[in-house]
Short mmCIF file of C-alpha atoms in Angstrom, two decimals:
data_model
loop_
_atom_site.label_atom_id
_atom_site.label_comp_id
_atom_site.label_asym_id
_atom_site.label_seq_id
_atom_site.Cartn_x
_atom_site.Cartn_y
_atom_site.Cartn_z
CA UNK A 19 0.55 -21.12 0.28
CA UNK A 20 -2.82 -22.96 -0.55
CA UNK A 21 -2.02 -23.81 -4.42
CA UNK A 22 -5.98 -24.64 -4.84
CA UNK A 23 -7.02 -21.18 -3.60
CA UNK A 24 -4.11 -19.72 -5.83
CA UNK A 25 -5.47 -21.50 -8.73
CA UNK A 26 -9.32 -20.82 -8.22
CA UNK A 27 -8.00 -17.30 -7.78
CA UNK A 28 -5.86 -17.13 -10.70
CA UNK A 29 -8.87 -18.74 -12.81
CA UNK A 30 -11.01 -16.07 -11.03
CA UNK A 31 -9.00 -13.11 -12.04
CA UNK A 32 -8.73 -14.51 -15.70
CA UNK A 33 -12.30 -14.57 -16.33
CA UNK A 34 -13.03 -11.03 -14.75
CA UNK A 35 -9.96 -9.57 -16.54
CA UNK A 36 -11.59 -10.11 -20.20
CA UNK A 37 -14.30 -7.78 -19.21
CA UNK A 38 -12.28 -5.30 -16.89
CA UNK A 39 -9.52 -4.64 -18.91
CA UNK A 40 -11.58 -3.35 -22.05
CA UNK A 41 -13.95 -1.07 -19.96
CA UNK A 42 -12.97 1.84 -17.70
CA UNK A 43 -14.90 1.94 -14.85
CA UNK A 44 -18.04 4.03 -14.93
CA UNK A 45 -18.19 5.93 -11.22
CA UNK A 46 -20.73 8.14 -12.08
CA UNK A 47 -19.34 10.68 -9.66
CA UNK A 48 -19.84 14.60 -9.80
CA UNK A 49 -17.16 15.87 -12.07
CA UNK A 50 -14.66 18.63 -10.59
CA UNK A 51 -12.90 21.69 -12.99
CA UNK A 52 -9.74 20.51 -14.75
CA UNK A 53 -8.35 23.74 -15.63
CA UNK A 54 -7.97 25.44 -12.31
CA UNK A 55 -5.25 23.51 -10.58
CA UNK A 56 -7.84 21.16 -9.12
CA UNK A 57 -8.12 17.48 -9.40
CA UNK A 58 -10.78 15.71 -11.52
CA UNK A 59 -12.14 12.39 -12.04
CA UNK A 60 -12.02 13.11 -16.15
CA UNK A 61 -8.86 14.73 -15.95
CA UNK A 62 -7.54 12.49 -18.84
CA UNK A 63 -10.67 11.70 -20.30
CA UNK A 64 -9.81 13.71 -23.58
CA UNK A 65 -6.18 13.41 -23.45
CA UNK A 66 -5.60 10.15 -22.64
CA UNK A 67 -8.89 8.03 -23.00
CA UNK A 68 -7.49 4.64 -22.60
CA UNK A 69 -5.50 5.30 -19.24
CA UNK A 70 -7.47 3.02 -17.19
CA UNK A 71 -7.09 0.11 -19.42
CA UNK A 72 -3.49 0.71 -19.90
CA UNK A 73 -2.70 1.04 -16.01
CA UNK A 74 -4.95 -2.32 -15.48
CA UNK A 75 -3.27 -4.01 -18.15
CA UNK A 76 0.23 -3.27 -16.85
CA UNK A 77 -0.74 -4.22 -13.70
CA UNK A 78 -2.31 -7.88 -14.62
CA UNK A 79 1.04 -8.34 -16.54
CA UNK A 80 2.78 -8.23 -13.25
CA UNK A 81 0.46 -9.63 -11.00
CA UNK A 82 -0.09 -12.69 -13.09
CA UNK A 83 3.37 -13.79 -12.16
CA UNK A 84 3.94 -12.56 -8.59
CA UNK A 85 0.41 -11.87 -6.76
CA UNK A 86 2.70 -10.42 -3.69
CA UNK A 87 3.16 -7.30 -6.33
CA UNK A 88 -0.40 -6.24 -5.33
CA UNK A 89 0.55 -5.59 -1.61
CA UNK A 90 4.13 -4.35 -2.85
CA UNK A 91 2.41 -1.44 -4.76
CA UNK A 92 -0.38 -0.82 -2.25
CA UNK A 93 2.54 -0.16 0.19
CA UNK A 94 4.69 1.84 -2.52
CA UNK A 95 1.52 4.33 -2.64
CA UNK A 96 1.46 4.95 0.86
CA UNK A 97 5.43 5.32 1.40
CA UNK A 98 4.93 7.92 -1.09
CA UNK A 99 2.18 9.96 0.07
CA UNK A 100 3.44 9.95 3.57
CA UNK A 101 6.48 11.83 2.68
CA UNK A 102 5.78 15.11 1.59
CA UNK A 103 2.77 14.16 -0.12
CA UNK A 104 1.61 12.39 -3.16
CA UNK A 105 4.29 13.11 -5.80
CA UNK A 106 6.11 10.18 -6.82
CA UNK A 107 9.10 10.94 -5.15
CA UNK A 108 9.53 7.18 -3.47
CA UNK A 109 10.01 6.40 -7.40
CA UNK A 110 13.04 8.94 -7.85
CA UNK A 111 16.49 7.60 -8.10
CA UNK A 112 19.26 9.33 -5.90
CA UNK A 113 21.29 12.39 -7.80
CA UNK A 114 24.27 14.53 -7.21
CA UNK A 115 21.63 16.98 -5.82
CA UNK A 116 19.46 14.89 -3.14
CA UNK A 117 19.52 11.31 -1.70
CA UNK A 118 16.09 9.88 -2.44
CA UNK A 119 13.96 7.49 -0.33
CA UNK A 120 14.45 4.02 -1.90
CA UNK A 121 17.18 3.55 0.23
CA UNK A 122 15.45 5.13 3.44
CA UNK A 123 15.54 2.61 6.30
CA UNK A 124 11.64 1.58 6.02
CA UNK A 125 12.22 1.28 2.17
CA UNK A 126 15.56 -0.44 1.58
CA UNK A 127 15.45 -3.88 0.49
CA UNK A 128 11.60 -3.74 1.03
CA UNK A 129 10.16 -1.30 -1.30
CA UNK A 130 9.18 -3.08 -4.58
CA UNK A 131 7.29 -2.63 -7.61
CA UNK A 132 9.36 0.16 -9.28
CA UNK A 133 9.55 -1.39 -12.60
CA UNK A 134 6.23 -2.05 -12.28
CA UNK A 135 5.18 1.62 -12.55
CA UNK A 136 7.87 2.59 -15.04
CA UNK A 137 6.77 -0.34 -17.34
CA UNK A 138 2.99 1.17 -17.22
CA UNK A 139 4.44 4.68 -17.93
CA UNK A 140 6.44 3.61 -20.67
CA UNK A 141 3.15 2.15 -22.16
CA UNK A 142 1.48 5.80 -21.66
CA UNK A 143 4.26 7.62 -23.52
CA UNK A 144 3.37 5.69 -26.13
CA UNK A 145 0.00 5.96 -26.27
CA UNK A 146 -0.29 9.72 -24.75
CA UNK A 147 3.09 11.28 -24.59
CA UNK A 148 3.90 13.68 -21.86
CA UNK A 149 0.37 13.58 -20.27
CA UNK A 150 -0.21 11.36 -17.57
CA UNK A 151 1.77 11.75 -14.06
CA UNK A 152 3.95 8.97 -12.73
CA UNK A 153 2.27 9.94 -9.28
CA UNK A 154 -1.23 9.26 -11.03
CA UNK A 155 -0.15 6.06 -12.27
CA UNK A 156 0.87 4.84 -8.56
CA UNK A 157 -2.30 5.92 -7.05
CA UNK A 158 -4.53 4.08 -9.95
CA UNK A 159 -2.16 0.76 -9.41
CA UNK A 160 -2.44 1.03 -5.68
CA UNK A 161 -6.30 0.75 -6.81
CA UNK A 162 -6.10 -2.16 -9.17
CA UNK A 163 -3.79 -3.84 -6.60
CA UNK A 164 -6.62 -3.80 -4.23
CA UNK A 165 -9.48 -4.93 -6.44
CA UNK A 166 -7.47 -7.60 -7.94
CA UNK A 167 -7.01 -8.92 -4.79
CA UNK A 168 -10.96 -9.09 -4.10
CA UNK A 169 -10.98 -5.46 -1.87
CA UNK A 170 -13.01 -2.63 -2.76
CA UNK A 171 -13.11 0.00 -5.45
CA UNK A 172 -13.38 3.64 -5.06
CA UNK A 173 -13.34 7.00 -7.21
CA UNK A 174 -10.14 8.62 -8.14
CA UNK A 175 -9.79 12.16 -8.98
CA UNK A 176 -6.59 12.80 -11.31
CA UNK A 177 -4.66 15.47 -12.25
CA UNK A 178 -2.00 15.18 -9.74
CA UNK A 179 1.77 16.26 -10.76
CA UNK A 180 4.95 14.81 -10.01
CA UNK A 181 7.63 16.14 -7.61
CA UNK A 182 11.15 17.47 -8.81
CA UNK A 183 12.94 16.26 -5.65
CA UNK A 184 13.16 13.57 -3.03
CA UNK A 185 14.42 13.25 0.65
CA UNK A 186 16.02 10.13 2.31
CA UNK A 187 15.74 12.03 5.64
CA UNK A 188 12.12 13.01 5.18
CA UNK A 189 11.45 9.29 4.96
CA UNK A 190 13.24 8.28 7.81
CA UNK A 191 11.17 10.83 9.71
CA UNK A 192 8.01 10.76 8.68
CA UNK A 193 6.96 7.20 7.93
CA UNK A 194 5.50 4.95 10.55
CA UNK A 195 7.47 2.38 12.26
CA UNK A 196 6.20 -1.08 13.38
CA UNK A 197 8.49 -0.26 16.42
CA UNK A 198 6.92 2.81 17.26
CA UNK A 199 3.99 3.42 20.13
CA UNK A 200 0.70 3.85 18.94
CA UNK A 201 0.37 7.23 20.00
CA UNK A 202 3.61 8.03 17.51
CA UNK A 203 2.14 6.27 14.63
CA UNK A 204 -1.45 8.23 15.28
CA UNK A 205 0.68 11.65 15.55
CA UNK A 206 2.35 11.20 11.91
CA UNK A 207 -1.19 10.21 10.62
CA UNK A 208 -2.81 13.43 12.21
CA UNK A 209 0.45 15.87 10.58
CA UNK A 210 -1.06 14.27 7.11
CA UNK A 211 -4.46 15.25 7.68
CA UNK A 212 -5.69 11.76 8.75
CA UNK A 213 -7.25 10.42 12.34
CA UNK A 214 -6.97 7.70 14.35
CA UNK A 215 -9.66 5.69 12.51
CA UNK A 216 -7.38 6.29 9.04
CA UNK A 217 -4.60 4.46 11.25
CA UNK A 218 -7.09 1.45 12.12
CA UNK A 219 -8.54 1.17 8.66
CA UNK A 220 -5.54 1.56 6.68
CA UNK A 221 -3.36 -0.73 8.64
CA UNK A 222 -5.97 -3.00 7.42
CA UNK A 223 -3.97 -3.02 4.42
CA UNK A 224 -1.76 -5.70 6.03
CA UNK A 225 -4.18 -8.44 5.01
CA UNK A 226 -2.06 -8.73 2.44
CA UNK A 227 1.74 -8.72 1.91
CA UNK A 228 4.60 -10.14 3.76
CA UNK A 229 7.16 -8.48 6.47
CA UNK A 230 10.62 -9.31 7.39
CA UNK A 231 11.59 -11.26 10.28
CA UNK A 232 13.66 -8.48 11.60
CA UNK A 233 10.28 -6.05 11.73
CA UNK A 234 9.00 -8.54 14.39
CA UNK A 235 11.81 -10.84 15.86
CA UNK A 236 12.13 -9.01 19.08
CA UNK A 237 8.53 -10.20 20.02
CA UNK A 238 9.76 -14.05 19.02
CA UNK A 239 12.81 -13.76 21.42
CA UNK A 240 13.45 -10.63 23.42
CA UNK A 241 10.28 -8.47 23.69
CA UNK A 242 11.36 -4.86 24.88
CA UNK A 243 14.57 -6.20 26.81
CA UNK A 244 12.93 -8.90 29.21
CA UNK A 245 14.69 -11.92 27.35
CA UNK A 246 11.18 -13.60 26.89
CA UNK A 247 8.56 -13.45 23.76
CA UNK A 248 5.84 -10.95 23.53
CA UNK A 249 3.69 -12.50 26.10
CA UNK A 250 0.40 -11.08 23.75
CA UNK A 251 1.51 -13.15 20.71
CA UNK A 252 -0.47 -16.47 20.18
CA UNK A 253 1.13 -19.41 21.36
CA UNK A 254 0.85 -21.38 18.37
CA UNK A 255 1.97 -18.59 15.85
CA UNK A 256 4.92 -17.91 18.12
CA UNK A 257 5.87 -21.19 17.59
CA UNK A 258 5.58 -21.12 14.12
CA UNK A 259 7.50 -18.05 13.81
CA UNK A 260 10.54 -18.84 16.15
CA UNK A 261 10.90 -21.90 13.80
CA UNK A 262 10.70 -19.76 10.62
CA UNK A 263 12.88 -16.99 11.85
CA UNK A 264 15.16 -18.25 14.27
CA UNK A 265 17.29 -16.05 16.25
CA UNK A 266 20.20 -15.42 14.30
CA UNK A 267 20.83 -12.52 11.89
CA UNK A 268 20.76 -14.80 8.81
CA UNK A 269 17.15 -15.00 9.14
CA UNK A 270 16.61 -11.14 9.23
CA UNK A 271 15.22 -10.71 5.90
CA UNK A 272 13.18 -14.05 5.38
CA UNK A 273 9.55 -12.75 5.01
CA UNK A 274 6.66 -14.03 6.50
CA UNK A 275 2.92 -13.28 5.54
CA UNK A 276 1.20 -10.18 7.75
CA UNK A 277 -1.94 -12.19 7.64
CA UNK A 278 -0.94 -16.01 7.36
CA UNK A 279 -4.88 -16.70 7.30
CA UNK A 280 -5.31 -15.35 3.73
CA UNK A 281 -1.81 -14.27 2.41
CA UNK A 282 -3.39 -12.72 -0.88
CA UNK A 283 -7.00 -12.20 -0.50
CA UNK A 284 -8.00 -8.64 0.53
CA UNK A 285 -10.41 -9.47 3.36
CA UNK A 286 -11.23 -8.65 6.92
CA UNK A 287 -9.18 -11.25 8.29
CA UNK A 288 -6.23 -9.24 9.63
CA UNK A 289 -8.47 -7.74 12.27
CA UNK A 290 -9.62 -11.18 13.16
CA UNK A 291 -6.24 -12.04 13.89
CA UNK A 292 -5.69 -9.32 15.89
CA UNK A 293 -8.52 -10.27 18.20
CA UNK A 294 -7.31 -13.61 18.62
CA UNK A 295 -3.75 -12.36 19.59
CA UNK A 296 -2.35 -13.04 16.41
CA UNK A 297 -1.11 -9.63 14.70
CA UNK A 298 2.35 -9.92 13.31
CA UNK A 299 3.79 -6.99 13.99
CA UNK A 300 3.69 -5.03 17.14
CA UNK A 301 2.00 -1.81 15.41
CA UNK A 302 -0.67 -4.35 14.35
CA UNK A 303 -1.45 -6.16 17.90
CA UNK A 304 -1.03 -2.57 19.38
CA UNK A 305 -4.63 -1.60 17.94
CA UNK A 306 -6.14 -3.91 20.56
CA UNK A 307 -4.51 -2.45 23.50
CA UNK A 308 -6.26 0.95 23.09
CA UNK A 309 -10.07 1.29 23.78
CA UNK A 310 -10.70 3.39 21.06
CA UNK A 311 -8.92 1.46 18.38
CA UNK A 312 -9.94 -2.19 19.80
CA UNK A 313 -13.41 -1.04 19.42
CA UNK A 314 -12.97 -0.50 15.65
CA UNK A 315 -10.53 -3.48 15.48
CA UNK A 316 -13.58 -5.67 16.49
CA UNK A 317 -16.09 -3.80 14.47
CA UNK A 318 -14.23 -4.44 11.45
CA UNK A 319 -13.41 -8.10 12.23
CA UNK A 320 -17.08 -8.70 12.67
CA UNK A 321 -18.36 -6.91 9.49
CA UNK A 322 -15.87 -7.10 6.03
CA UNK A 323 -18.45 -4.80 4.46
CA UNK A 324 -18.02 -1.88 7.04
CA UNK A 325 -14.29 -2.61 6.54
CA UNK A 326 -14.65 -2.18 2.80
CA UNK A 327 -16.26 0.90 2.79
CA UNK A 328 -14.13 2.42 5.17
CA UNK A 329 -10.84 1.47 3.62
CA UNK A 330 -11.95 2.92 0.20
CA UNK A 331 -13.04 6.21 2.21
CA UNK A 332 -9.59 6.34 3.60
CA UNK A 333 -7.65 5.73 0.23
CA UNK A 334 -9.37 8.72 -1.40
CA UNK A 335 -8.06 10.95 1.70
CA UNK A 336 -4.70 9.05 1.27
CA UNK A 337 -4.43 9.75 -2.35
CA UNK A 338 -5.23 13.47 -1.73
CA UNK A 339 -2.41 14.43 0.61
CA UNK A 340 -0.26 17.03 -0.57
CA UNK A 341 -0.82 16.76 -4.28
CA UNK A 342 0.89 19.12 -6.90
CA UNK A 343 -1.52 20.61 -9.30
CA UNK A 344 -1.40 23.10 -12.05
CA UNK A 345 1.82 24.28 -13.16
CA UNK A 346 3.54 22.88 -9.84
CA UNK A 347 5.79 20.12 -10.21
CA UNK A 348 6.14 18.44 -13.64
CA UNK A 349 4.92 15.60 -15.94
CA UNK A 350 8.13 13.30 -15.70
CA UNK A 351 9.19 11.15 -18.97
CA UNK A 352 10.67 8.48 -16.84
CA UNK A 353 9.74 8.14 -13.12
CA UNK A 354 13.22 7.43 -11.77
CA UNK A 355 14.41 10.85 -12.70
CA UNK A 356 13.05 14.35 -13.21
CA UNK A 357 13.24 15.93 -16.77
#
């Protein structure tokens, strides 16, 4: 990691925080009714007016000690919404009635940030008890993660309610896998009301974060059973990764940055890496192998502002998948368990 960059980033964030933490962003978007089961930009304005400040403060408390938590919370939000909608089901512990999503294959030993959401929830329960849902906290925290990492802001309508169950089976079936072909991943996006553009755009979240070696190791040593590395992988990157993730089981859980060029900075370098055959996951590099997605990858690699705009729009869509409103679901008192 570039310690000079980290120090400058920390200084920048500290300077920005004094104003950001005490001011709720004024998005000036048209309001939606809050009393008919719909989401609203002003849903908590009267019932919990300090919501944004409390979420921002809670996120910063975690981020200043662990910059990786930004990517973790963004991933947690994505993995929540892709399994039966945005309902904070990913936060639930197993019970005698169901096996939850935390131990599903895509989440086991990799999903993290649960304690950050739980801590923010505890602070909100002190400030405005039984008001703010865990899922709304997760949606807001994911935005903070992107913004604090240098990415775009976007409007969030609120009023989601928490689900009362979770499913390990659904998580195993519905979450995209880095080993799947692009058409399978796209089909999972489409089933959630998203499209192929959202596949390319939301994959750009891999500009921050890490992946365990087992998720890309076969590209390094035995790609698709050939006994050889993936021929599309940049030779310099291949050599570095082979040294970092040797072909032994003991290296499986080591983590490498998804975007080694700007590990903690939210930018468009992810797409530049793909253009230069430097995508880490098979699913990343596959975006350049399809004519339609390749055109978008090249556009985003050349235009960071276009990527920021489209990422914000796709995050709005993601946060509205299968939401519970009105009297559906509940407002959990603790995010890891139903009331």
